[in-house]
Short mmCIF file of C-alpha atoms in Angstrom, two decimals:
data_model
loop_
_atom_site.label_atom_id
_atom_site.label_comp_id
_atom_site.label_asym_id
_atom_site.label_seq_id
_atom_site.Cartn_x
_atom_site.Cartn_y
_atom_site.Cartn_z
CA UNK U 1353 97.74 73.10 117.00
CA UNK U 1354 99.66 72.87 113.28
CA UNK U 1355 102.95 72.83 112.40
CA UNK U 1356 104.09 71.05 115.61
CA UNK U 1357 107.39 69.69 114.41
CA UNK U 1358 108.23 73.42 113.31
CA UNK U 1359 106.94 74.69 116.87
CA UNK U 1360 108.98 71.73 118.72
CA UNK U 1361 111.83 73.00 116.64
CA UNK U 1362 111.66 76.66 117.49
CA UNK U 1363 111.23 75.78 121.66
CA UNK U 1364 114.05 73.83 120.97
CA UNK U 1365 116.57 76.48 119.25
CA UNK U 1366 115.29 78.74 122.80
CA UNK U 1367 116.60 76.19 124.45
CA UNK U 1368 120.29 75.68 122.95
CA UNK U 1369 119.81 79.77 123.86
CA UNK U 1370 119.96 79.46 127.10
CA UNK U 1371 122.38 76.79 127.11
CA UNK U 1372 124.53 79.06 125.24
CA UNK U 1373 124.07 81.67 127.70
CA UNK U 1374 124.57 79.56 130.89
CA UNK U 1375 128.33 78.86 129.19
CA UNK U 1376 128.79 82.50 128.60
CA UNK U 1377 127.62 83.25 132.08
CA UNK U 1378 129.93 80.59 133.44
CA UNK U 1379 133.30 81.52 132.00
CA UNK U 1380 132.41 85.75 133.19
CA UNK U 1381 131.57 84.28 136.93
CA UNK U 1382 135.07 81.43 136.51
CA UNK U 1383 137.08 84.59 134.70
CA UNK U 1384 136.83 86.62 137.75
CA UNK U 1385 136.54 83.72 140.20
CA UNK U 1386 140.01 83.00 139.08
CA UNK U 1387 141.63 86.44 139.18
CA UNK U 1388 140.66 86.64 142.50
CA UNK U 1389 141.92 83.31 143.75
CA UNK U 1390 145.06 83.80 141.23
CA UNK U 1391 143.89 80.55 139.72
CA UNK U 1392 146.06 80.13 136.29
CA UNK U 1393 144.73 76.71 135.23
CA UNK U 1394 141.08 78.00 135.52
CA UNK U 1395 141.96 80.73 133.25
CA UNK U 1396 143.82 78.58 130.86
CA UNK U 1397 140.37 76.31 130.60
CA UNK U 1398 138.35 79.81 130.11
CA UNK U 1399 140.35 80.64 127.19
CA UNK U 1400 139.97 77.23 126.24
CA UNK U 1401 136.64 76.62 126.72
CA UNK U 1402 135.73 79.94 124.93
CA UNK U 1403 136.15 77.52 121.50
CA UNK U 1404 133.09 75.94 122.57
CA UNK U 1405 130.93 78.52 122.69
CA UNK U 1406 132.09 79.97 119.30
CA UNK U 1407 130.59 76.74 117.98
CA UNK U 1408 127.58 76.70 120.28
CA UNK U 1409 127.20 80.04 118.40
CA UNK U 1410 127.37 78.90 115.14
CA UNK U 1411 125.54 75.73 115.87
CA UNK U 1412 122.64 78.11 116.78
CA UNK U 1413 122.79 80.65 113.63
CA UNK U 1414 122.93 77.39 111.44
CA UNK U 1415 119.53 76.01 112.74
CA UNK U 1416 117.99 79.40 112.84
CA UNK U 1417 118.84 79.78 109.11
CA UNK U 1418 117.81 76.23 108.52
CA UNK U 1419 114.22 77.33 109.71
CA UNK U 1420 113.81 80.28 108.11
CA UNK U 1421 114.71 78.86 105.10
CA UNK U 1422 112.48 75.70 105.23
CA UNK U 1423 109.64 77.33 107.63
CA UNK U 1424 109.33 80.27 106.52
CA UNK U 1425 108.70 82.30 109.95
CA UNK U 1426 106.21 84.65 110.52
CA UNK U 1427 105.91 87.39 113.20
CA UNK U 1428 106.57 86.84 116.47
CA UNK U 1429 108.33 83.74 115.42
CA UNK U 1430 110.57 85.50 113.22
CA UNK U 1431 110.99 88.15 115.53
CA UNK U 1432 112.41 85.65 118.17
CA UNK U 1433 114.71 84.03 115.66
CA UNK U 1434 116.10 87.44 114.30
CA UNK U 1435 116.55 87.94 118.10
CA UNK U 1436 118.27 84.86 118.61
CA UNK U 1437 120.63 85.78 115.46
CA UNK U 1438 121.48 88.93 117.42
CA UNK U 1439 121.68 87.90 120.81
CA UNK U 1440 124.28 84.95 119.98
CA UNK U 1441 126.49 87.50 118.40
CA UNK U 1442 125.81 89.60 121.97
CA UNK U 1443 126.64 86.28 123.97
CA UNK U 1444 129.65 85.32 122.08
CA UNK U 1445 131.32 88.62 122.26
CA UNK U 1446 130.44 88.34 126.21
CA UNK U 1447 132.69 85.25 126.66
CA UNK U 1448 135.27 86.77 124.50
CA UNK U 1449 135.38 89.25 127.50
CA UNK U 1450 135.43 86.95 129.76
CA UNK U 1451 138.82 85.13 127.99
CA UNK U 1452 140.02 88.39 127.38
CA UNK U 1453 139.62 88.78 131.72
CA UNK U 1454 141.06 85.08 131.41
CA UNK U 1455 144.10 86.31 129.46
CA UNK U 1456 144.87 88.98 132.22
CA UNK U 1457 144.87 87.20 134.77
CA UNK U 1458 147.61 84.93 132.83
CA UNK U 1459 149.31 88.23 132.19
CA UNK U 1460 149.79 88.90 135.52
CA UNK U 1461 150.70 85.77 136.44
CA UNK U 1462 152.37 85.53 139.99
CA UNK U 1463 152.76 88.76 140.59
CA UNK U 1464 150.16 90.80 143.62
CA UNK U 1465 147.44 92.18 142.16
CA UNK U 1466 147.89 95.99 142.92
CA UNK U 1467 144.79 96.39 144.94
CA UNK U 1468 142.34 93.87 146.81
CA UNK U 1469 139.27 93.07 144.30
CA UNK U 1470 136.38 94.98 145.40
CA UNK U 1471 134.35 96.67 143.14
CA UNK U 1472 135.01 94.37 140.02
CA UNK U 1473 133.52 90.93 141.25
CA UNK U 1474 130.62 94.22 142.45
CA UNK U 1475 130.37 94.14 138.78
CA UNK U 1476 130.56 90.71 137.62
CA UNK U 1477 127.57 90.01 140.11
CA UNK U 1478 125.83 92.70 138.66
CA UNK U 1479 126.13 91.83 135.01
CA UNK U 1480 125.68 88.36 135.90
CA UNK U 1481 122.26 88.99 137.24
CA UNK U 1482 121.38 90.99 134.38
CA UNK U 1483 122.05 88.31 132.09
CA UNK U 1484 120.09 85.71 134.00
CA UNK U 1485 117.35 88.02 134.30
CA UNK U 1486 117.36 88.60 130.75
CA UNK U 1487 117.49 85.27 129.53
CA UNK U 1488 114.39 84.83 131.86
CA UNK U 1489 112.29 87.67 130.36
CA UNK U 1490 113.52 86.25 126.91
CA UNK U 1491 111.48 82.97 127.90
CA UNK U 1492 108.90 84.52 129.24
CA UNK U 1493 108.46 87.34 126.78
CA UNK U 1494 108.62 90.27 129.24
CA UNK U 1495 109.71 93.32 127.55
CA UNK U 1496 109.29 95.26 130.80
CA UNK U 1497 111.37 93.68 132.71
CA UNK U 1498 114.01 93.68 129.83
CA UNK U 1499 113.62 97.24 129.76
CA UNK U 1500 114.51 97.26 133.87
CA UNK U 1501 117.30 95.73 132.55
CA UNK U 1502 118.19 98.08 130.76
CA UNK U 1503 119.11 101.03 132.71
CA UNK U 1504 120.87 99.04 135.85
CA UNK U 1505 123.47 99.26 132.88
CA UNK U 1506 124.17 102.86 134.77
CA UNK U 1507 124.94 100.57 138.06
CA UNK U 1508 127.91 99.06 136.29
CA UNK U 1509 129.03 102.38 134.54
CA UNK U 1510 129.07 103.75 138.22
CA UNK U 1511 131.11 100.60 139.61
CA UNK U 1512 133.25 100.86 136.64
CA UNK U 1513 134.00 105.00 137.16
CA UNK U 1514 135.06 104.09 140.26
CA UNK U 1515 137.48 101.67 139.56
CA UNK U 1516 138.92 103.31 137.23
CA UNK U 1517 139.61 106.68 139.53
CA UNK U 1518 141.06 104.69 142.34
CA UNK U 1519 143.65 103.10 139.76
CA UNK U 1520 144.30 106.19 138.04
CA UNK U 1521 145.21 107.68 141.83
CA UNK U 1522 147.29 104.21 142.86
CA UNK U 1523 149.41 104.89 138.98
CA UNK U 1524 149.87 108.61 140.33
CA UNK U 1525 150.77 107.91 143.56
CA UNK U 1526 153.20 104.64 143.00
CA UNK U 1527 154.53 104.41 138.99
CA UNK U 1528 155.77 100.82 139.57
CA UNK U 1529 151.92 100.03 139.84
CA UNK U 1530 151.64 101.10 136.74
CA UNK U 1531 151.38 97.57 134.85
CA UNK U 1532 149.19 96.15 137.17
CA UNK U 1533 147.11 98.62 137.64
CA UNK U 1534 146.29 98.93 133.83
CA UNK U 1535 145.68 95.31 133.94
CA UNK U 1536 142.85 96.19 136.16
CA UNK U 1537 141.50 98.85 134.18
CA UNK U 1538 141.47 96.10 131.27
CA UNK U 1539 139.53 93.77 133.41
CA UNK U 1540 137.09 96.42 134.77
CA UNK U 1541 136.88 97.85 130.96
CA UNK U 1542 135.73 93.96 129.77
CA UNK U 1543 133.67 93.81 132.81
CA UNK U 1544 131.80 97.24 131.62
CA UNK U 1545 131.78 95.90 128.24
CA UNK U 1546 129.52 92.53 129.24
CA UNK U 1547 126.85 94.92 131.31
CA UNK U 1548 126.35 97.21 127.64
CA UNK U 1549 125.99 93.63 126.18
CA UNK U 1550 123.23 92.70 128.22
CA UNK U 1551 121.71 95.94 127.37
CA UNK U 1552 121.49 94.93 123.78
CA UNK U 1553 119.82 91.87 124.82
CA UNK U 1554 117.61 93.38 126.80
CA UNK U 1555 117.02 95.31 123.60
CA UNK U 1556 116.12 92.54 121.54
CA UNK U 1557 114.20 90.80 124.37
CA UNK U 1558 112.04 94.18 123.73
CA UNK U 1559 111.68 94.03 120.06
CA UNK U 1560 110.84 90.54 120.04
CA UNK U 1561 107.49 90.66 122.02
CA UNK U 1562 106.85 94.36 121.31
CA UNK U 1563 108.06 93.92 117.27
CA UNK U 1564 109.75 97.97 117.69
CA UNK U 1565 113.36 98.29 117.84
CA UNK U 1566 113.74 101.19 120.48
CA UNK U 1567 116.80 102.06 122.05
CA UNK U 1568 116.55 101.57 125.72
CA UNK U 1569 119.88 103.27 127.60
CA UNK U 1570 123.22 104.19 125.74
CA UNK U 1571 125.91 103.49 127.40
CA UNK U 1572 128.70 106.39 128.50
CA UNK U 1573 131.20 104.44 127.22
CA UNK I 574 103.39 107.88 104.15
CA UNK I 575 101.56 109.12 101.07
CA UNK I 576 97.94 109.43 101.45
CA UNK I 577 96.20 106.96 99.05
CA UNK I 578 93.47 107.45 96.83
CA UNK I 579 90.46 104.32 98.02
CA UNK I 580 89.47 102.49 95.45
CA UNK I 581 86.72 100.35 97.30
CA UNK I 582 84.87 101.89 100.50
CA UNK I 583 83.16 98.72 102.12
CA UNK I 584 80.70 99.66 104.99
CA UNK I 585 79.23 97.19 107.43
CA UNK I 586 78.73 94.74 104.59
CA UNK I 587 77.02 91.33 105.54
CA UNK I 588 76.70 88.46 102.94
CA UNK I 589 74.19 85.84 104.15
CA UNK I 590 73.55 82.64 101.45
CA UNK I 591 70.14 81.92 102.44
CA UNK I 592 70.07 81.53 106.40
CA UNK I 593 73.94 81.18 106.43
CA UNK I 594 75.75 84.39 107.17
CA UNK I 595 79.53 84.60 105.17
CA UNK I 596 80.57 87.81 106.06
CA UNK I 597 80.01 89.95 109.43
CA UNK I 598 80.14 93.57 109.04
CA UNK I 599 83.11 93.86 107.59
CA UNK I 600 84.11 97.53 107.21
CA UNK I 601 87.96 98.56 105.24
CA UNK I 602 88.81 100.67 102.49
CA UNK I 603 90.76 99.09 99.87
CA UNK I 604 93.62 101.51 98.45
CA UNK I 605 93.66 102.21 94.51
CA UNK I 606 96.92 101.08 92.56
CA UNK I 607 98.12 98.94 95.62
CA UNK I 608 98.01 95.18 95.79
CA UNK I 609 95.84 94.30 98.61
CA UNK I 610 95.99 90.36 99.54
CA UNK I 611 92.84 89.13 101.53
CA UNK I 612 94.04 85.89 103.48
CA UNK I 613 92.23 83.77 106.20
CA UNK I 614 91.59 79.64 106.54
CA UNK I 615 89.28 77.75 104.30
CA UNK I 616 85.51 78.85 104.75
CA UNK I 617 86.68 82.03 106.29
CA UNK I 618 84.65 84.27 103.49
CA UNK I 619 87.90 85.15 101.71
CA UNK I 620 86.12 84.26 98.12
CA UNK I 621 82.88 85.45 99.33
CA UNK I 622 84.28 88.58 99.97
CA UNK I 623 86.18 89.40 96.51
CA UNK I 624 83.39 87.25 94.36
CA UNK I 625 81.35 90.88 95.89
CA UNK I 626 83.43 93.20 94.49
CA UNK I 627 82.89 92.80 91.18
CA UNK I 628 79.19 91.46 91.37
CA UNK I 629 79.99 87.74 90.56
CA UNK I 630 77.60 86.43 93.52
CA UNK I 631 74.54 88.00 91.55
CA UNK I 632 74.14 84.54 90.28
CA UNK I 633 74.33 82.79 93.10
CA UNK I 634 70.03 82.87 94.18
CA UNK I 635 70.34 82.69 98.12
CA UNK I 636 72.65 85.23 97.70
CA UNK I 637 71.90 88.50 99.99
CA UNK I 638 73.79 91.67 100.93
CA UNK I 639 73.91 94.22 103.31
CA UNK I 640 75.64 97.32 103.99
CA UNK I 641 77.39 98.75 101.31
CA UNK I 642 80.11 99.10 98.79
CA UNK I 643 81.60 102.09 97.15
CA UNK I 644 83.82 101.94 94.35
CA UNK I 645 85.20 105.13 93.01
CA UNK I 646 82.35 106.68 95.12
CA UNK I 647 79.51 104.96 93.55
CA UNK I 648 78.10 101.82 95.66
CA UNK I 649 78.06 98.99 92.66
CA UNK I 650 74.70 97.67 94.59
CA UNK I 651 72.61 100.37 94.02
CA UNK I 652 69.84 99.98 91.27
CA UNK I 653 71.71 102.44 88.38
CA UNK I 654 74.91 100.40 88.00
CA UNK I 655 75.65 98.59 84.69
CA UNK I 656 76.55 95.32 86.27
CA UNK I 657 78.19 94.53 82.77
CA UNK I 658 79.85 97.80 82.80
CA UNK I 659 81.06 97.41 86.40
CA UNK I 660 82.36 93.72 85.65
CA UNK I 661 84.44 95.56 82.22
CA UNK I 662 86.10 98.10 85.04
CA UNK I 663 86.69 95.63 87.79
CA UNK I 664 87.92 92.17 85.93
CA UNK I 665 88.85 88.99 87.65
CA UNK I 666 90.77 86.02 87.04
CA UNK I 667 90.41 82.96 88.55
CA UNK I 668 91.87 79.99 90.48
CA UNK I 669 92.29 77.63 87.61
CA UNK I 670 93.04 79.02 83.93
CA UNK I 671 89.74 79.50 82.05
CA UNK I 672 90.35 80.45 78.32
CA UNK I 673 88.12 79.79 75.91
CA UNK I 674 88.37 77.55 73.46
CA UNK I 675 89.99 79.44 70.70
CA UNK I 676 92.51 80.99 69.33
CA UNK I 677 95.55 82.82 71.37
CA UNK I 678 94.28 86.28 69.92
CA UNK I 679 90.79 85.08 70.05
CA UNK I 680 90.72 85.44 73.28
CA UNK I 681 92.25 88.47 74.10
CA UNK I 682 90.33 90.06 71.36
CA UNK I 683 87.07 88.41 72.93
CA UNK I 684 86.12 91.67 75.15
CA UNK I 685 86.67 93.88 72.92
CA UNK I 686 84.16 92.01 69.70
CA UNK I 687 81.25 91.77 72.26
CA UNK I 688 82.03 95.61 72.53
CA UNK I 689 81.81 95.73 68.73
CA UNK I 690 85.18 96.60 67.64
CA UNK I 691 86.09 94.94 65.13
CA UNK I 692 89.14 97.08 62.76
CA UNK I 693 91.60 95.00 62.69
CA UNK I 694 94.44 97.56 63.58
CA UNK I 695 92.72 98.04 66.98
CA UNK I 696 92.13 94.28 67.57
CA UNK I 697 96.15 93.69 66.69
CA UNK I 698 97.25 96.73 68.94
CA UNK I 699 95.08 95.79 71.74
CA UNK I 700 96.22 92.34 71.43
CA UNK I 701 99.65 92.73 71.22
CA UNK I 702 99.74 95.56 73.92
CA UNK I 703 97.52 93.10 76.68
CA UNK I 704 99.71 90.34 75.89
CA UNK I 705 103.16 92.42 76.34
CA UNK I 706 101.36 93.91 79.97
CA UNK I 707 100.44 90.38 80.84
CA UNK I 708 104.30 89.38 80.00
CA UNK I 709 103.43 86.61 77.17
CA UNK I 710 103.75 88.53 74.54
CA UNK I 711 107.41 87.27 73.81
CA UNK I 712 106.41 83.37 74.03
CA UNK I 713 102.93 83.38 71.95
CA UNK I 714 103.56 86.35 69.17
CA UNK I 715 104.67 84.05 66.57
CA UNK I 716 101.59 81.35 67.27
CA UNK I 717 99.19 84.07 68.35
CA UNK I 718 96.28 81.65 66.18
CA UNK I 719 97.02 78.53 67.98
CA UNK I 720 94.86 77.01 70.31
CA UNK I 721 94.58 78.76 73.55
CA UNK I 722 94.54 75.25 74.68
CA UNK I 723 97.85 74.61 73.48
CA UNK I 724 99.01 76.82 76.03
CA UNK I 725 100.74 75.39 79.33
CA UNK I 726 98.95 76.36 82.90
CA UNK I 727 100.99 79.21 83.60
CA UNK I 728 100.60 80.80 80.12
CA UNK I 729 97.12 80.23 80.28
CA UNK I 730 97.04 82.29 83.30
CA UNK I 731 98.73 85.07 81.93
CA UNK I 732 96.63 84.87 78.92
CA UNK I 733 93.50 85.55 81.19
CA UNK I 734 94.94 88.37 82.91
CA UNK I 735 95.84 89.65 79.12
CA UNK I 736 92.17 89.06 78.23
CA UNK I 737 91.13 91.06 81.55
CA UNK I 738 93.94 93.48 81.03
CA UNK I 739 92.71 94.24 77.37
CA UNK I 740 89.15 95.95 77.82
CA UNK I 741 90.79 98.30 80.10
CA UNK I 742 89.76 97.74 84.00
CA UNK I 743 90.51 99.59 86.31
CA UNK I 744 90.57 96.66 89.04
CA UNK I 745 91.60 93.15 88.63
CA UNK I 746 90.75 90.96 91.09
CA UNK I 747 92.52 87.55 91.64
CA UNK I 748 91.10 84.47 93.29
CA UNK I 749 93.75 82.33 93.89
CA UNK I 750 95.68 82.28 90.77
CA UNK I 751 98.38 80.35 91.60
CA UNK I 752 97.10 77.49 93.09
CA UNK I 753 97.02 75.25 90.03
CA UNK I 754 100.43 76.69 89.32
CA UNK I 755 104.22 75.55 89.23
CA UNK I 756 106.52 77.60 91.09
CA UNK I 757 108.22 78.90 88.24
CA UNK I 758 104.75 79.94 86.37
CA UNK I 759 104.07 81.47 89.97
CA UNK I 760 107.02 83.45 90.17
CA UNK I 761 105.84 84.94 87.03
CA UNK I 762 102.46 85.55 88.01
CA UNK I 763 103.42 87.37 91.24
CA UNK I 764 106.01 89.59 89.16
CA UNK I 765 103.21 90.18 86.49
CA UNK I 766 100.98 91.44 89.91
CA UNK I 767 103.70 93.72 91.25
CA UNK I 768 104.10 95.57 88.19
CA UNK I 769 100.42 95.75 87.39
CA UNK I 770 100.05 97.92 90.14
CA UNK I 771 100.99 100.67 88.51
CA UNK I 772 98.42 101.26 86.84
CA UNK I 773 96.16 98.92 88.10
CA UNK I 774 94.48 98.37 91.82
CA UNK I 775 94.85 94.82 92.37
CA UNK I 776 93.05 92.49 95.04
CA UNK I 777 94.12 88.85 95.58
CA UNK I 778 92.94 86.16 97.37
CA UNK I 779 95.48 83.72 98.81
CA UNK I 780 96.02 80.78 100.72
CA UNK I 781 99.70 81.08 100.49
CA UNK I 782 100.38 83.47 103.12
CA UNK I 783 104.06 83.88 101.44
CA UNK I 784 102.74 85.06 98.59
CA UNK I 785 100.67 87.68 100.12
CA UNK I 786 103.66 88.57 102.04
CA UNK I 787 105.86 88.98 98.89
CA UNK I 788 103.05 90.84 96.60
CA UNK I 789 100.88 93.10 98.79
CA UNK I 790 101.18 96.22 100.01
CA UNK I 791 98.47 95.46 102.58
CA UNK I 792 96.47 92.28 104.12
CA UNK I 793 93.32 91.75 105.53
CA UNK I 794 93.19 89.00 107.73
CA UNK I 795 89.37 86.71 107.46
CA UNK I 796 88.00 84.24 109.96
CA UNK I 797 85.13 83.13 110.50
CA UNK I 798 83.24 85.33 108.19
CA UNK I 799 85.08 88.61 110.12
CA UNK I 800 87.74 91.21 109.00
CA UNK I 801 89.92 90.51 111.90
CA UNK I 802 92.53 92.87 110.86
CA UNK I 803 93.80 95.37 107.78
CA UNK I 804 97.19 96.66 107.64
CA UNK I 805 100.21 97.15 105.96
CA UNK I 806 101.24 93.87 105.00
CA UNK I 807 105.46 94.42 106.66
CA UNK I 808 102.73 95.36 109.97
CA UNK I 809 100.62 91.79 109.44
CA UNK I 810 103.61 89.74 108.90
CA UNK I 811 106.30 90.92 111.35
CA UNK I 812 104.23 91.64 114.21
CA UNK I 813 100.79 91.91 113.66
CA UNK I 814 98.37 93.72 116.79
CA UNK I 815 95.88 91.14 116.58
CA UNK I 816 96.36 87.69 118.33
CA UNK I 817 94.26 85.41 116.28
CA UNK I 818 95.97 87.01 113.19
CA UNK I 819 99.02 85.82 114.81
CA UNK I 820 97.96 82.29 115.57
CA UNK I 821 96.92 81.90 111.84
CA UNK I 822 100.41 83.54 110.20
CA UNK I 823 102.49 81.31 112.36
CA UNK I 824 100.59 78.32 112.08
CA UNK I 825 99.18 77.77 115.49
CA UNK I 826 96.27 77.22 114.40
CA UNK I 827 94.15 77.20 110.88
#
């Protein structure tokens, strides 16, 4: 084995990846943690905390520009950094959801939420697991699981259709919901959001090992 | 993608020096007016391999081949061939700069003397119009008698592609001719390549992968004596199908 101190460097940068992603997946599982319990503080420390991972993200592009520049990368290794490079930007956006949940539930404040929370933490869980999962197949360089993935994005949509109706139906039915209920929408909407994230991921997880960019499941929304 | 004309047809060839086999049937056609890179670890059969193409391992007395190769439909082995004439259509220029010791114009002019031209007006075109291809033209045309010698590495190289370049080939092969080089006299070596291709069909042997990578419009991949695999050089360095092709471009092993 050559180039070991480039190699160690590269295992490394997967590394700070999954780091990076067990932040993101923290503040999406806390954002919604905290809605539920009406937790303010927690949701102040999301918003917060979200400055970290913007320069977790960073941290990550720099080294992955530092090796291409002084390594000069060559297929599958430059395949996983230009997925890195992409799925950082996919991470980063993910926790920007989750402050933007964060920020809602500050919104709201003390008020009741309009309706007990059912079907959203239904789709935190879900997007939650497809981010672990991915992250996995991203170590273990298992486009067909990534491509699984992929279309349990539907499972969310579904969730997220749902949610949607029955706040629609509350607004009809009760105007003075009206507020909260579009908070709701906002924090199902974010929620929907993370899931198509994941599916770009899972997207890159595919190109990576397979070296074609394919498309795997567009997203309704 | 555009069908391409082949330039070389290489079937099942085999190159043994004495007992020692260098090359395993190794079968690829090699596309005219492309740059084709040929890259692989030390001892891999690399030089072996474009040393064939234009005949230079004739020399060499263990030297044995099987199988065949075709260029521009004629196999360059068989009996008929003007070895001299196939060298003139198929030049070559080398690892480390090899002019001769005389003048700048001297040596471009060389080929063409041995030919037996010898008006002056053709000699000064010929010159003039090898050097400008072989982009020196604008740093020797007011020294063009000076020593060849006088020349730094880089120039030197260009003035042996300008000597290849001026008895008209069809083919110019390159063994490594940047590794004595600087990077700057590289750069210009690898922009002289890319624009040769025009006209020309243009081999290369490299150890610097980037270089094939930045030149070629296809690699070949050598180990162990074996084309492992031939594609289109975005194909060998993004994600290449074969493994071992892989270990070697990233550096696992090699």
């Amino acid at each position: 084995m050559t180039r070991e101190a480039y190699h160690k460097a590269l295992k490394e940068l997967q590394n700070e990846l999954l780091k990076m992603g067990e932040m993101v997946a923290k503040a999406i599982k806390d954002s919604v943690d905290a809605l539920k319990t009406r937790d303010i503080d927690v949701s102040m420390e999301i918003i917060k905390n979200d400055l970290l991972i913007n320069k977790k993200r960073f941290e990550i592009e720099e080294k992955c520009l530092l090796l291409i520049a002084t390594q000069q990368p060559m297929a599958i290794d430059l395949r996983t950094i230009a997925a890195i490079l992409s799925i950082i930007t996919d991470l980063e956006r993910m926790a920007d959801h989750a402050e933007g949940i964060a920020r809602i539930n500050v919104m709201i404040g003390k008020e009741p939420l309009v309706k007990p929370l059912i079907d959203v933490p239904r789709m935190a869980d879900k997007g939650l697991s497809m981010l672990s999962r991915c992250l996995k197949a991203f170590i273990d360089r298992d486009a067909d699981s990534a491509r699984t993935i992929c279309n349990e994005d539907d499972e969310v949509d579904k969730l997220y259709e749902q949610t949607y109706g029955e706040l629609v139906h509350l607004m009809i039915d009760n105007p003075k919901v009206i507020e909260g209920a579009t908070y709701l929408i906002w924090v199902s909407h974010n929620l929907e959001r993370i899931a198509d994230r994941v599916t770009n991921i899972a997207e890159r997880v595919v190109f990576m090992v397979t070296g074609k960019m394919e498309e795997i499941n567009v997203s309704n929304y | 993608m555009v069908t391409m004309d082949t330039a070389f047809r290489i079937e099942r060839l085999n190159i043994f020096y004495g007992e020692k086999r260098a090359l395993k049937e190794v079968n690829f056609n090699i596309p005219a007016k492309t740059v084709t890179a040929v890259i692989g670890p030390s001892g891999c059969g690399k030089s072996t391999f474009i040393r064939c193409l234009n005949r230079m391992n004739d020399l060499i007395p263990v030297f044995r081949l099987e199988g065949k190769i075709e260029y521009d439909g004629m196999d360059i082995y068989s009996k008929e061939i003007d070895v001299i004439d196939i060298r003139r259509q198929i030049g070559m220029v080398f690892q480390k700069p090899n002019p001769f010791p005389k003048s700048i114009y001297e040596n471009v002019a060389y080929g063409l003397r041995i030919q037996g031209i010898r008006e002056k007006k053709t000699l000064d075109s010929v010159v003039e119009e090898s050097l400008k291809k072989a982009a020196l033209w604008d740093e020797v045309k007011d020294r063009l008698h000076d020593s060849a010698i006088s020349l730094s590495g880089g120039q030197q190289q260009r003035l042996c592609i300008a000597r290849a370049l001026a008895v008209e080939p069809k083919v110019i092969l390159f063994d490594e001719p940047c590794s004595a080089l600087d990077p700057i006299a590289t750069a210009k070596i690898e922009d002289l390549i890319t624009e040769l291709k025009e006209d020309y069909t243009v081999v290369i042997v490299t150890h610097n992968m980037q270089q094939a990578a930045r030149v070629s419009e296809y690699t070949g991949f050598f180990m162990l004596g074996e084309m492992v695999e031939f594609d289109n050089t975005q194909k060998i360095f993004t994600a290449p199908s074969n493994k071992m092709t892989e270990d070697y471009i990233t550096g696992r092993f090699g």
